[in-house]
Short mmCIF file of C-alpha atoms and ligand atoms in Angstrom, two decimals:
data_model
loop_
_atom_site.label_atom_id
_atom_site.label_comp_id
_atom_site.label_asym_id
_atom_site.label_seq_id
_atom_site.Cartn_x
_atom_site.Cartn_y
_atom_site.Cartn_z
CA GLN S 1383 102.83 166.48 40.59
CA PHE S 1384 104.78 169.44 39.12
CA PRO S 1385 108.41 170.28 39.44
CA ARG S 1386 109.19 173.09 41.98
CA GLN S 1387 110.61 175.21 38.96
CA CYS S 1388 107.26 175.33 37.29
CA ALA S 1389 105.22 176.24 40.14
CA THR S 1390 105.43 179.95 39.31
CA ILE S 1391 102.88 182.42 38.15
CA GLU S 1392 105.19 182.76 35.00
CA SER S 1393 105.30 179.12 34.02
CA LEU S 1394 101.52 178.61 34.66
CA ARG S 1395 100.88 181.59 32.46
CA SER S 1396 103.18 180.27 29.86
CA GLY S 1397 101.90 176.73 29.95
CA LYS S 1398 105.67 175.79 29.72
CA CYS S 1399 107.31 173.37 32.22
CA CYS S 1400 110.74 172.71 30.78
CA PRO S 1401 113.13 173.27 33.49
CA ASP S 1402 116.97 173.70 32.90
CA TYR S 1403 119.48 170.62 33.36
CA PHE S 1404 122.32 173.24 34.10
CA PRO S 1405 120.56 176.28 35.61
CA VAL S 1406 124.01 177.80 36.31
CA PHE S 1407 124.26 179.01 32.68
CA GLY S 1408 121.25 181.22 33.46
CA PRO S 1409 117.59 180.58 33.44
CA GLY S 1410 116.15 178.97 30.24
CA THR S 1411 119.33 178.37 28.68
CA ASP S 1412 119.54 174.55 29.07
CA GLN S 1413 115.98 173.61 29.06
CA CYS S 1414 115.47 169.79 29.16
CA GLY S 1415 119.24 169.53 28.82
CA VAL S 1416 119.36 170.61 25.33
CA SER S 1417 122.81 171.77 25.38
CA THR S 1418 124.13 168.09 26.14
CA GLY S 1419 121.65 166.62 23.92
CA ARG S 1420 119.56 165.13 26.65
CA GLY S 1421 116.25 166.33 25.54
CA ARG S 1422 114.19 169.41 24.07
CA CYS S 1423 111.03 171.27 25.10
CA VAL S 1424 108.01 170.06 23.08
CA GLN S 1425 104.09 170.45 23.05
CA VAL S 1426 102.43 167.89 25.26
CA THR S 1427 100.42 165.34 23.58
CA VAL S 1428 96.87 164.23 25.09
CA ASP S 1429 94.39 161.73 24.43
CA SER S 1430 91.43 163.31 22.63
CA ARG S 1431 89.70 160.10 21.99
CA PRO S 1432 86.16 159.66 23.59
CA HIS S 1433 85.79 158.40 27.14
CA GLY S 1434 83.10 155.98 28.28
CA PRO S 1435 79.59 157.13 29.35
CA GLN S 1436 80.47 157.11 33.16
CA TYR S 1437 81.70 160.69 33.27
CA ILE S 1438 78.83 163.27 32.20
CA HIS S 1439 80.70 166.56 33.27
CA ASP S 1440 83.39 167.30 30.64
CA GLY S 1441 84.81 170.81 30.96
CA ARG S 1442 84.61 170.74 34.68
CA ASP S 1443 87.52 168.75 36.09
CA ASP S 1444 91.33 169.75 35.89
CA ARG S 1445 92.24 166.14 35.43
CA GLU S 1446 90.63 166.02 31.85
CA GLN S 1447 93.07 165.74 29.00
CA TRP S 1448 95.69 165.70 31.69
CA PRO S 1449 97.82 167.76 32.03
CA VAL S 1450 96.96 170.64 29.69
CA ARG S 1451 94.80 172.62 32.20
CA PHE S 1452 98.11 173.28 33.78
CA PHE S 1453 100.92 172.98 31.16
CA ASN S 1454 101.06 172.46 27.52
CA GLN S 1455 104.79 172.17 27.27
CA THR S 1456 107.12 169.54 28.56
CA CYS S 1457 110.59 167.85 28.03
CA ARG S 1458 111.02 165.15 25.77
CA CYS S 1459 114.16 163.33 26.46
CA ASN S 1460 116.28 161.40 24.01
CA GLY S 1461 117.59 157.69 24.33
CA ASN S 1462 117.57 156.52 27.98
CA PHE S 1463 117.38 160.12 29.56
CA SER S 1464 114.24 160.84 31.55
CA GLY S 1465 112.60 162.79 33.89
CA TYR S 1466 111.18 166.43 34.38
CA ASN S 1467 114.45 168.08 32.91
CA CYS S 1468 115.85 165.07 31.43
CA GLY S 1469 118.44 164.88 34.45
CA SER S 1470 117.56 161.31 35.19
CA CYS S 1471 117.53 157.75 33.62
CA ARG S 1472 114.58 155.68 32.18
CA PRO S 1473 113.68 152.76 34.46
CA GLY S 1474 116.11 150.20 33.97
CA TRP S 1475 119.29 152.16 33.18
CA THR S 1476 121.74 154.07 35.39
CA GLY S 1477 125.02 155.88 35.19
CA PRO S 1478 125.92 159.41 34.16
CA THR S 1479 125.02 158.81 30.59
CA CYS S 1480 122.22 156.22 31.51
CA SER S 1481 124.08 153.60 29.53
CA GLN S 1482 124.32 151.00 32.24
CA GLN S 1483 121.60 148.35 32.46
CA ILE S 1484 120.34 147.57 35.84
CA ASN S 1485 117.81 144.92 37.39
CA ILE S 1486 116.25 145.41 40.71
CA VAL S 1487 114.72 142.56 42.41
CA ARG S 1488 111.56 142.77 44.38
CA ARG S 1489 111.50 140.31 47.01
CA ASN S 1490 109.07 138.76 49.45
CA LEU S 1491 109.11 140.91 52.55
CA LEU S 1492 109.10 137.82 54.76
CA ASP S 1493 112.30 136.42 53.14
CA LEU S 1494 114.15 139.61 54.19
CA SER S 1495 116.96 139.07 56.82
CA THR S 1496 116.63 140.91 60.40
CA GLU S 1497 118.87 143.70 59.01
CA GLU S 1498 117.24 143.97 55.73
CA ARG S 1499 113.92 144.35 57.43
CA ARG S 1500 115.14 147.03 59.70
CA ARG S 1501 116.71 148.95 56.85
CA PHE S 1502 113.45 148.78 54.82
CA VAL S 1503 111.36 150.14 57.78
CA ASN S 1504 113.77 152.76 58.22
CA ALA S 1505 113.76 153.71 54.59
CA LEU S 1506 109.96 154.14 54.67
CA HIS S 1507 110.23 156.38 57.72
CA GLN S 1508 113.13 158.40 56.21
CA ALA S 1509 110.62 158.92 52.95
CA LYS S 1510 107.79 159.91 55.45
CA VAL S 1511 109.86 162.74 56.89
CA THR S 1512 112.06 163.91 53.92
CA ILE S 1513 110.71 166.57 51.76
CA HIS S 1514 110.44 165.74 48.13
CA PRO S 1515 113.37 167.28 46.39
CA ASP S 1516 111.84 168.01 43.01
CA ILE S 1517 107.91 167.82 43.20
CA VAL S 1518 105.55 170.25 44.64
CA ILE S 1519 101.73 169.79 45.14
CA ALA S 1520 98.82 172.01 44.02
CA THR S 1521 96.51 172.72 46.84
CA ARG S 1522 93.67 174.49 44.81
CA ARG S 1523 91.96 173.61 41.70
CA ARG S 1524 93.08 175.36 38.54
CA GLU S 1525 90.72 178.30 38.83
CA GLU S 1526 92.07 179.20 42.09
CA ILE S 1527 95.68 178.18 41.57
CA PHE S 1528 96.86 181.95 41.43
CA GLY S 1529 95.68 182.43 45.09
CA PRO S 1530 93.28 184.88 46.59
CA ASP S 1531 95.50 187.79 45.36
CA GLY S 1532 96.11 186.46 41.87
CA ASN S 1533 99.71 186.40 42.69
CA THR S 1534 100.37 183.50 45.10
CA PRO S 1535 100.73 180.19 43.40
CA GLN S 1536 98.98 177.69 45.50
CA PHE S 1537 101.55 175.06 45.77
CA GLU S 1538 103.17 173.15 48.86
CA ASN S 1539 106.07 170.93 49.62
CA ILE S 1540 105.37 167.69 50.57
CA SER S 1541 107.41 164.41 52.01
CA ILE S 1542 108.31 161.80 49.44
CA TYR S 1543 105.99 159.15 51.22
CA ASN S 1544 103.20 161.67 51.43
CA TYR S 1545 103.49 162.56 47.93
CA PHE S 1546 102.83 158.73 47.01
CA VAL S 1547 99.74 159.25 49.17
CA TRP S 1548 98.73 162.53 47.64
CA SER S 1549 98.91 161.26 44.13
CA HIS S 1550 96.71 158.36 44.95
CA TYR S 1551 93.96 160.75 46.47
CA TYR S 1552 94.12 163.35 43.65
CA SER S 1553 93.54 160.58 41.00
CA VAL S 1554 90.28 159.22 43.02
CA ARG S 1555 88.93 162.63 44.07
CA LYS S 1556 85.49 163.41 43.01
CA THR S 1557 84.77 166.17 40.58
CA PHE S 1558 83.69 169.42 42.33
CA LEU S 1559 80.66 170.86 40.46
CA GLY S 1560 80.23 174.27 42.46
CA ALA S 1561 79.53 175.19 46.19
CA GLY S 1562 76.35 173.86 47.42
CA GLN S 1563 76.49 171.03 44.73
CA GLN S 1564 76.94 167.33 45.31
CA SER S 1565 80.20 166.50 43.98
CA PHE S 1566 80.15 163.72 41.33
CA GLU S 1567 81.61 160.29 42.25
CA ARG S 1568 81.54 158.18 39.22
CA VAL S 1569 85.22 159.17 38.31
CA ASP S 1570 88.28 157.46 39.20
CA PHE S 1571 91.39 157.77 37.08
CA SER S 1572 93.16 154.89 38.83
CA HIS S 1573 90.44 152.36 39.53
CA GLU S 1574 87.63 150.62 38.15
CA GLY S 1575 89.14 150.47 34.58
CA PRO S 1576 92.09 149.19 32.50
CA ALA S 1577 94.65 151.86 33.91
CA PHE S 1578 94.24 150.30 37.30
CA VAL S 1579 97.42 148.04 36.65
CA THR S 1580 99.29 150.54 34.71
CA TRP S 1581 98.62 153.32 37.04
CA HIS S 1582 99.52 151.69 40.28
CA ARG S 1583 102.63 150.00 38.32
CA TYR S 1584 103.97 153.66 37.65
CA HIS S 1585 102.78 154.98 41.10
CA LEU S 1586 105.13 152.23 42.67
CA LEU S 1587 108.03 152.92 40.32
CA GLN S 1588 108.03 156.52 41.14
CA LEU S 1589 108.09 155.96 44.83
CA GLU S 1590 110.91 153.31 44.38
CA ARG S 1591 112.97 155.67 42.15
CA ASP S 1592 112.40 158.37 44.96
CA MET S 1593 113.69 156.33 47.49
CA GLN S 1594 116.65 155.21 45.64
CA ASN S 1595 117.65 158.68 45.25
CA MET S 1596 116.96 159.43 48.87
CA LEU S 1597 118.94 156.49 49.78
CA GLN S 1598 121.43 157.04 47.12
CA ASP S 1599 121.15 153.36 46.45
CA PRO S 1600 120.12 152.66 42.77
CA THR S 1601 119.54 148.95 43.46
CA PHE S 1602 116.96 149.62 46.47
CA GLY S 1603 113.80 147.42 45.49
CA LEU S 1604 110.31 147.58 47.12
CA PRO S 1605 109.36 144.24 48.48
CA TYR S 1606 105.95 142.60 48.22
CA TRP S 1607 103.24 141.17 50.63
CA ASN S 1608 102.10 137.74 49.32
CA PHE S 1609 98.35 138.27 50.69
CA ALA S 1610 97.42 134.93 49.07
CA THR S 1611 99.29 132.17 51.02
CA GLY S 1612 96.06 130.55 52.38
CA GLN S 1613 96.12 132.12 55.73
CA ASN S 1614 93.65 134.48 56.83
CA THR S 1615 96.05 136.60 59.24
CA CYS S 1616 98.17 139.58 58.48
CA ASP S 1617 101.53 137.86 58.54
CA ILE S 1618 103.46 140.93 57.78
CA CYS S 1619 101.68 142.79 61.03
CA SER S 1620 104.58 142.31 63.32
CA ASP S 1621 106.67 144.86 65.07
CA ASP S 1622 109.84 144.35 62.77
CA LEU S 1623 107.63 145.00 59.75
CA MET S 1624 104.39 146.71 59.27
CA GLY S 1625 103.52 146.86 63.04
CA ALA S 1626 101.73 144.49 65.14
CA ARG S 1627 98.32 145.22 66.68
CA SER S 1628 98.27 147.65 69.77
CA ASN S 1629 97.49 146.12 73.04
CA PHE S 1630 95.25 149.12 74.06
CA ASP S 1631 93.20 149.70 70.87
CA VAL S 1632 92.16 146.76 68.39
CA SER S 1633 92.24 149.35 65.32
CA LEU S 1634 95.56 151.00 66.20
CA ILE S 1635 99.30 150.03 65.61
CA SER S 1636 101.44 148.86 68.65
CA GLN S 1637 103.66 151.74 70.01
CA ASN S 1638 106.93 149.38 69.43
CA SER S 1639 106.40 150.12 65.57
CA ILE S 1640 107.56 153.28 64.03
CA PHE S 1641 104.31 153.21 62.06
CA SER S 1642 102.20 154.02 65.00
CA GLN S 1643 103.85 157.44 64.92
CA TRP S 1644 102.63 157.99 61.39
CA ARG S 1645 99.96 160.44 60.82
CA VAL S 1646 97.72 160.31 57.69
CA LEU S 1647 96.97 162.72 54.78
CA CYS S 1648 93.77 163.56 53.05
CA GLU S 1649 91.29 162.71 55.83
CA SER S 1650 88.98 165.72 55.28
CA ILE S 1651 87.09 164.58 52.10
CA GLU S 1652 83.83 166.14 53.33
CA ASP S 1653 85.45 169.60 53.33
CA TYR S 1654 87.29 168.93 49.94
CA ASP S 1655 84.07 167.94 48.46
CA SER S 1656 81.84 170.65 49.84
CA LEU S 1657 84.48 173.70 49.52
CA GLY S 1658 86.19 172.48 46.41
CA THR S 1659 89.35 172.45 48.11
CA ILE S 1660 92.11 169.82 47.65
CA CYS S 1661 93.95 167.57 50.21
CA ASN S 1662 97.36 169.51 51.18
CA SER S 1663 100.34 168.48 53.15
CA THR S 1664 98.52 168.64 56.64
CA GLU S 1665 98.75 165.43 58.64
CA GLY S 1666 95.89 164.46 60.85
CA GLY S 1667 95.09 161.29 62.98
CA PRO S 1668 96.89 157.87 63.26
CA ILE S 1669 96.76 154.88 60.94
CA ARG S 1670 93.84 152.68 61.57
CA ARG S 1671 94.09 148.93 60.98
CA ASN S 1672 91.81 146.08 62.05
CA PRO S 1673 92.79 143.04 60.09
CA ALA S 1674 90.01 140.51 59.52
CA GLY S 1675 88.22 142.71 62.28
CA ASN S 1676 85.09 143.74 60.15
CA VAL S 1677 82.65 141.83 61.80
CA ALA S 1678 79.70 143.47 60.03
CA ARG S 1679 81.08 142.01 56.50
CA PRO S 1680 82.34 138.53 57.41
CA MET S 1681 83.17 138.17 53.51
CA VAL S 1682 86.13 140.55 54.06
CA GLN S 1683 87.32 138.74 57.21
CA ARG S 1684 89.53 136.53 54.87
CA LEU S 1685 92.29 136.92 52.71
CA PRO S 1686 92.59 135.60 49.01
CA GLN S 1687 93.80 131.91 48.43
CA PRO S 1688 96.71 130.87 46.30
CA GLU S 1689 94.15 129.05 43.97
CA ASP S 1690 92.59 132.51 43.41
CA VAL S 1691 95.88 133.91 42.07
CA ALA S 1692 96.26 130.79 39.66
CA LEU S 1693 92.71 130.90 38.49
CA CYS S 1694 92.92 134.85 37.81
CA LEU S 1695 96.20 134.16 35.75
CA GLU S 1696 94.27 131.90 33.27
CA VAL S 1697 91.87 134.61 32.32
CA GLY S 1698 93.68 135.49 28.93
CA ILE S 1699 91.81 138.56 28.15
CA PHE S 1700 93.21 141.77 29.37
CA ASP S 1701 89.86 143.82 29.41
CA THR S 1702 86.47 143.39 28.01
CA PRO S 1703 83.70 146.12 27.38
CA PRO S 1704 82.46 148.03 29.19
CA PHE S 1705 85.91 148.23 30.62
CA TYR S 1706 84.73 149.15 33.97
CA SER S 1707 84.05 147.51 37.58
CA ASN S 1708 81.26 145.19 35.92
CA SER S 1709 83.55 143.69 33.15
CA THR S 1710 83.47 139.91 33.02
CA ASP S 1711 86.05 137.43 31.69
CA SER S 1712 88.56 140.51 32.15
CA PHE S 1713 91.95 139.80 33.56
CA ARG S 1714 91.99 143.40 34.73
CA ASN S 1715 88.77 143.36 36.66
CA THR S 1716 89.63 139.99 38.12
CA VAL S 1717 93.11 141.07 39.57
CA GLU S 1718 91.47 144.34 40.81
CA GLY S 1719 88.92 142.27 42.57
CA TYR S 1720 85.48 143.03 41.33
CA SER S 1721 85.08 139.66 39.75
CA ASP S 1722 85.29 136.12 41.14
CA PRO S 1723 88.86 134.56 40.59
CA SER S 1724 87.92 132.75 37.63
CA GLY S 1725 86.94 135.80 35.76
CA LYS S 1726 83.12 135.89 36.09
CA TYR S 1727 81.61 139.38 37.21
CA ASP S 1728 79.56 139.10 40.38
CA PRO S 1729 78.51 142.46 42.11
CA ALA S 1730 78.53 140.65 45.64
CA VAL S 1731 82.29 139.48 45.16
CA ARG S 1732 85.33 141.10 46.28
CA SER S 1733 88.50 139.13 45.53
CA LEU S 1734 92.39 139.53 45.19
CA HIS S 1735 93.45 143.27 45.39
CA ASN S 1736 90.07 144.63 46.62
CA LEU S 1737 89.81 142.01 49.07
CA ALA S 1738 93.19 142.52 50.59
CA HIS S 1739 92.61 146.14 50.91
CA LEU S 1740 89.09 145.62 52.70
CA PHE S 1741 90.70 142.87 54.85
CA LEU S 1742 92.71 145.59 56.44
CA ASN S 1743 89.67 147.23 57.76
CA GLY S 1744 90.72 150.70 58.35
CA THR S 1745 92.92 153.29 56.75
CA GLY S 1746 93.94 150.64 54.17
CA GLY S 1747 90.53 150.02 52.89
CA GLN S 1748 89.42 153.57 51.89
CA THR S 1749 90.49 154.57 48.43
CA HIS S 1750 91.07 158.31 49.25
CA LEU S 1751 93.36 157.22 52.33
CA SER S 1752 94.74 153.72 51.63
CA PRO S 1753 98.41 154.54 50.64
CA ASN S 1754 98.74 156.15 54.24
CA ASP S 1755 99.17 152.58 55.42
CA PRO S 1756 102.53 151.36 54.13
CA ILE S 1757 101.12 147.95 53.63
CA PHE S 1758 99.69 149.64 50.61
CA VAL S 1759 102.97 149.55 48.82
CA LEU S 1760 103.63 145.71 49.47
CA LEU S 1761 99.99 144.84 48.66
CA HIS S 1762 100.37 146.83 45.41
CA THR S 1763 103.85 145.41 44.62
CA PHE S 1764 102.28 141.78 44.81
CA THR S 1765 99.44 142.82 42.45
CA ASP S 1766 101.95 144.30 40.07
CA ALA S 1767 103.75 141.00 40.17
CA VAL S 1768 100.64 139.32 39.19
CA PHE S 1769 100.23 141.81 36.30
CA ASP S 1770 103.57 141.04 35.22
CA GLU S 1771 103.08 137.27 35.29
CA TRP S 1772 100.27 137.70 33.14
CA LEU S 1773 102.13 140.12 30.62
CA ARG S 1774 104.79 137.23 30.18
CA ARG S 1775 102.32 134.50 30.00
CA TYR S 1776 100.23 136.16 27.23
CA SER S 1777 103.13 138.10 25.41
CA ALA S 1778 101.94 141.51 26.61
CA ASP S 1779 98.91 141.16 24.37
CA ILE S 1780 97.66 144.79 24.27
CA SER S 1781 94.79 144.13 21.59
CA THR S 1782 92.05 144.28 24.50
CA TYR S 1783 93.47 147.52 26.01
CA PRO S 1784 90.88 149.96 24.73
CA LEU S 1785 92.33 152.96 22.85
CA GLU S 1786 88.77 154.70 23.43
CA ASN S 1787 85.59 154.54 25.43
CA ALA S 1788 87.25 153.44 28.62
CA PRO S 1789 86.29 155.41 31.62
CA ILE S 1790 88.03 158.89 31.74
CA GLY S 1791 91.85 158.60 32.26
CA HIS S 1792 91.83 154.94 31.40
CA ASN S 1793 92.19 155.09 27.46
CA ARG S 1794 95.42 153.38 26.29
CA GLU S 1795 97.03 156.85 25.44
CA TYR S 1796 95.63 158.77 28.24
CA ASN S 1797 98.48 160.60 30.33
CA MET S 1798 98.11 159.14 33.91
CA VAL S 1799 96.80 161.75 36.72
CA PRO S 1800 98.60 163.50 38.10
CA PHE S 1801 102.26 162.49 37.06
CA TRP S 1802 104.84 164.72 35.74
CA PRO S 1803 106.38 164.52 33.03
CA PRO S 1804 103.29 162.99 31.09
CA VAL S 1805 103.34 159.21 31.01
CA THR S 1806 100.64 157.07 29.26
CA ASN S 1807 98.97 153.77 30.32
CA ASN S 1808 100.47 152.25 27.29
CA GLU S 1809 104.07 152.77 28.46
CA MET S 1810 103.40 150.61 31.32
CA PHE S 1811 102.21 147.83 29.44
CA VAL S 1812 105.51 145.94 29.16
CA THR S 1813 107.08 142.96 30.90
CA ALA S 1814 109.04 144.78 33.75
CA PRO S 1815 112.44 142.83 33.51
CA GLU S 1816 113.04 143.49 29.92
CA ASN S 1817 111.64 147.17 30.06
CA LEU S 1818 111.48 148.47 33.23
CA GLY S 1819 114.73 147.08 35.05
CA TYR S 1820 112.85 145.21 38.01
CA SER S 1821 111.82 141.73 38.28
CA TYR S 1822 110.07 139.71 41.15
CA ASP S 1823 111.65 136.78 43.11
CA ILE S 1824 108.26 134.74 43.24
CA GLU S 1825 107.01 131.29 42.52
CA TRP S 1826 103.50 131.13 41.03
CA PRO S 1827 101.00 128.45 42.66
CA GLY S 1828 99.76 125.90 40.25
CA ARG S 1829 96.06 125.64 39.95
CA ALA S 1830 94.05 122.90 41.54
CA LEU S 1831 92.01 121.00 39.38
CA ARG S 1832 88.32 121.39 38.55
CA VAL S 1833 86.13 118.31 39.20
CA THR S 1834 85.47 117.60 35.42
CA GLU S 1835 89.24 117.84 34.93
CA MET S 1836 89.69 115.36 37.79
CA ILE S 1837 87.02 112.91 36.29
CA THR S 1838 88.71 113.27 32.79
CA ILE S 1839 92.11 112.34 34.25
CA ALA S 1840 90.83 109.67 36.44
CA ILE S 1841 89.07 107.98 33.26
CA VAL S 1842 92.25 108.45 31.01
CA THR S 1843 94.37 107.03 33.89
CA ALA S 1844 92.06 104.06 34.42
CA LEU S 1845 91.92 103.38 30.47
CA ILE S 1846 96.01 103.59 30.59
CA LEU S 1847 96.23 101.23 33.39
CA VAL S 1848 93.76 98.75 31.75
CA ALA S 1849 95.83 99.12 28.55
CA ILE S 1850 98.98 98.37 30.31
CA VAL S 1851 97.50 95.37 31.95
CA PHE S 1852 96.44 93.99 28.64
CA ALA S 1853 99.87 94.77 27.18
CA ALA S 1854 101.60 92.96 30.10
CA ALA S 1855 99.40 90.07 29.88
CA ALA S 1856 99.88 89.79 26.17
CA CYS S 1857 103.70 90.03 26.58
CA ILE S 1858 103.71 87.30 29.28
CA VAL S 1859 101.53 85.00 26.85
CA ARG S 1860 103.89 85.66 24.05
CA ALA S 1861 106.95 85.04 26.05
CA LYS S 1862 105.60 81.96 27.46
CA LYS S 1863 104.71 80.85 24.01
CA ASN S 1864 108.43 81.83 22.60
CA ARG S 1865 109.75 79.78 25.52
CA ASP S 1866 107.59 76.89 24.81
CA GLU S 1867 108.57 76.95 21.07
CA LEU S 1868 112.24 77.11 21.82
CA HIS S 1869 111.99 74.22 23.92
CA GLN S 1870 109.72 72.25 21.94
CA PRO S 1871 112.11 70.68 19.16
CA LEU S 1872 114.68 69.54 21.73
CA LEU S 1873 111.85 67.88 23.70
CA THR S 1874 110.40 66.44 20.64
CA ASP S 1875 114.06 65.35 19.56
CA GLN S 1876 114.59 63.96 22.87
CA TYR S 1877 111.32 61.99 22.85
CA GLN S 1878 112.19 60.58 19.64
CA HIS S 1879 115.60 59.57 20.54
CA TYR S 1880 114.46 58.46 24.06
CA SER S 1881 111.71 56.56 22.51
CA ASP S 1882 113.96 55.16 19.75
CA ASP S 1883 116.94 54.22 21.79
CA TYR S 1884 115.16 53.49 25.26
CA ASP S 1885 116.32 50.22 26.16
CA GLY S 1886 115.09 50.54 29.65
CA ILE S 1887 118.70 50.97 31.15
CA SER S 1888 120.22 54.27 29.76
CA THR S 1889 118.91 57.48 31.18
CA PRO S 1890 117.20 60.04 28.62
CA SER S 1891 120.06 62.39 29.09
CA GLN S 1892 122.69 60.05 28.21
CA SER S 1893 120.69 59.03 25.30
CA VAL S 1894 120.24 62.67 24.14
CA VAL S 1895 123.96 63.18 24.36
O1 LIG D 1090 85.47 148.32 48.34
C1 LIG D 1090 86.30 147.90 47.43
O2 LIG D 1090 86.26 147.05 46.78
C2 LIG D 1090 87.62 148.80 47.62
C3 LIG D 1090 88.17 149.40 48.68
C4 LIG D 1090 89.25 149.90 48.24
C5 LIG D 1090 90.32 150.66 48.61
C6 LIG D 1090 91.43 151.03 48.06
O3 LIG D 1090 92.44 151.72 48.39
C7 LIG D 1090 91.47 150.57 46.76
O4 LIG D 1090 92.81 151.14 46.24
C8 LIG D 1090 90.50 150.02 46.09
C9 LIG D 1090 89.50 149.44 46.99
N1 LIG D 1090 88.40 148.75 46.47
#
C-alpha cells in the first residue's frame, strides 16, 4: 500500500509521501523526479461526494476518503511517467523515457505451450517468495500506526504475491468499531458496487506490473481462465497448471503441484475483527479447493455457460440505482454475478464471477482469502476481458457510472483502497488495448436465440420461401409464355404456308423453306 520510504514517523507526521527519484543527491532533493521533469509533489485529491446509505459509521474507518488518513501529499507525474516517485511508466508505455508503446497480450491459459505453462507457474511461485521491492503494508489501524511506544511505525515487508492477497483483504475488511463491539460488515471497497470491475482491473494491472519488473520482462502478460466453456469441471486444475486434486484429501492440492506448498495469508479474521488488528504477512494453512464439491449447495456445483457471457454482454447499461448487489439490469451486477445472466436481479442467483468463485469451494470462495488461490488471478483476468468487451461494444459509456451515492469506495472519483499512488475508479473505465497497453486473445460466444426470436425468424423464413416459390412459378409461367410467343408466328406462318401449299406430297419443312 505505501512506498517503503514513506513508512516512517516523519513521513506519517508530515502527511507527505513524495519519494526521491534520484536519492543520491541527498534526501528530499529530487522528490517525484522533479529535477528531470518527471513529476512533482502535490496535494492529494479525494472524493468528498456523498456515499450510499449502506455505510453508517462515517469517521470510524481509515479507508474513508482514501488515502488522507495516512498521507495528503503525493507525486503527480508528467506525460507517461508514473509510480510512487514517477520512476516508472504508465501502463502501455515502456523505455527509459516512457516513450515506447507496448501491447501485452493476455492469453487463454489452456493455449500456452508446455514450456509457457512451466514458466507461468514458476513466475507465480517466484512472486510468492520474493519480497516486494517498493511496497510495505500497515499492520495496524491509523490510530495505532506509531506502535506501542509511539515511535515504531507498524509496517511490514510482504512478498509480491502476498501483497496482491493482502490488498484484496484490506479492501473487504469490516469496520472495527471498538473492543467488544461487533465489527460493521456492510462495507466493501471492491465488491457489490460499480468499482467491482475497475478495482479488480487495477489489482491485476499492479500484479502484472510487479511480475514484469521481477522477471525483467516488460512483455509478460497474465493469462486468463475461460470459466464459461460449458463444462462443469476445473479444466485448469492439472499439475502443470493450477494443481490437480490431492489423492489423499479431496479439498487439498496434489503434491505434484508447487501450489500445494503455498500457505495462505489473512486467515485469522475473528482476531482482526475482535481485536481491531489487521492481517499481516504471517502465513497459515494450505490452500483448500474442492471444485464442484459443495454438496450442500448444488447451485454452485456448476460453472457459468458460454451463453451466460453472451447474454451478460447484451446488458447495455453499466450500472443502475442503488448501485449495489441488488441492482437490476446492470451490466456490473450481472458480470459480478448477483443478477441472472440476462441482468435481472434475483437474490437466489449466483452467476458468472461469483459462481466461479463459489464453484472452487474453499479458499477461492471466501472474499477475505480468495486471492490466496492463484486461480483468482485467472478468474479475474477473464472477468476483466468481459468488462473490456463491454467497454468496446458500448464505447466506454460512463454516463451510468455514479459520481455520488454509490456504496462507499465506489463513486467514480474515489481513490481505490488501498492502492498507492492514488488512482480513481474513473481511470480504469477505459478500453484496455488503446489506453492500458494490453489486450485479450479471445473470441466471444454468440448468443443463442430466445423462443420468440426463433418463432419470428421461422415465420420470416417461411414467408420468404413462399415468396420465392411464387416468384419462381411466375418466372416459369412468363418464360413459357415468352417461348410460346416467340414460336407462335413461325408456327402460324408455317401453318399458313403449309395449308396454302400443301399438295399432299411435299413435307411441311420443305414448304416453309
Ligand atoms: O457468495 C458470493 O457470491 C461470493 C463469494 C465470493 C468470494 C470472492 O473472493 C469474491 O471476490 C466474491 C465472492 N462472492
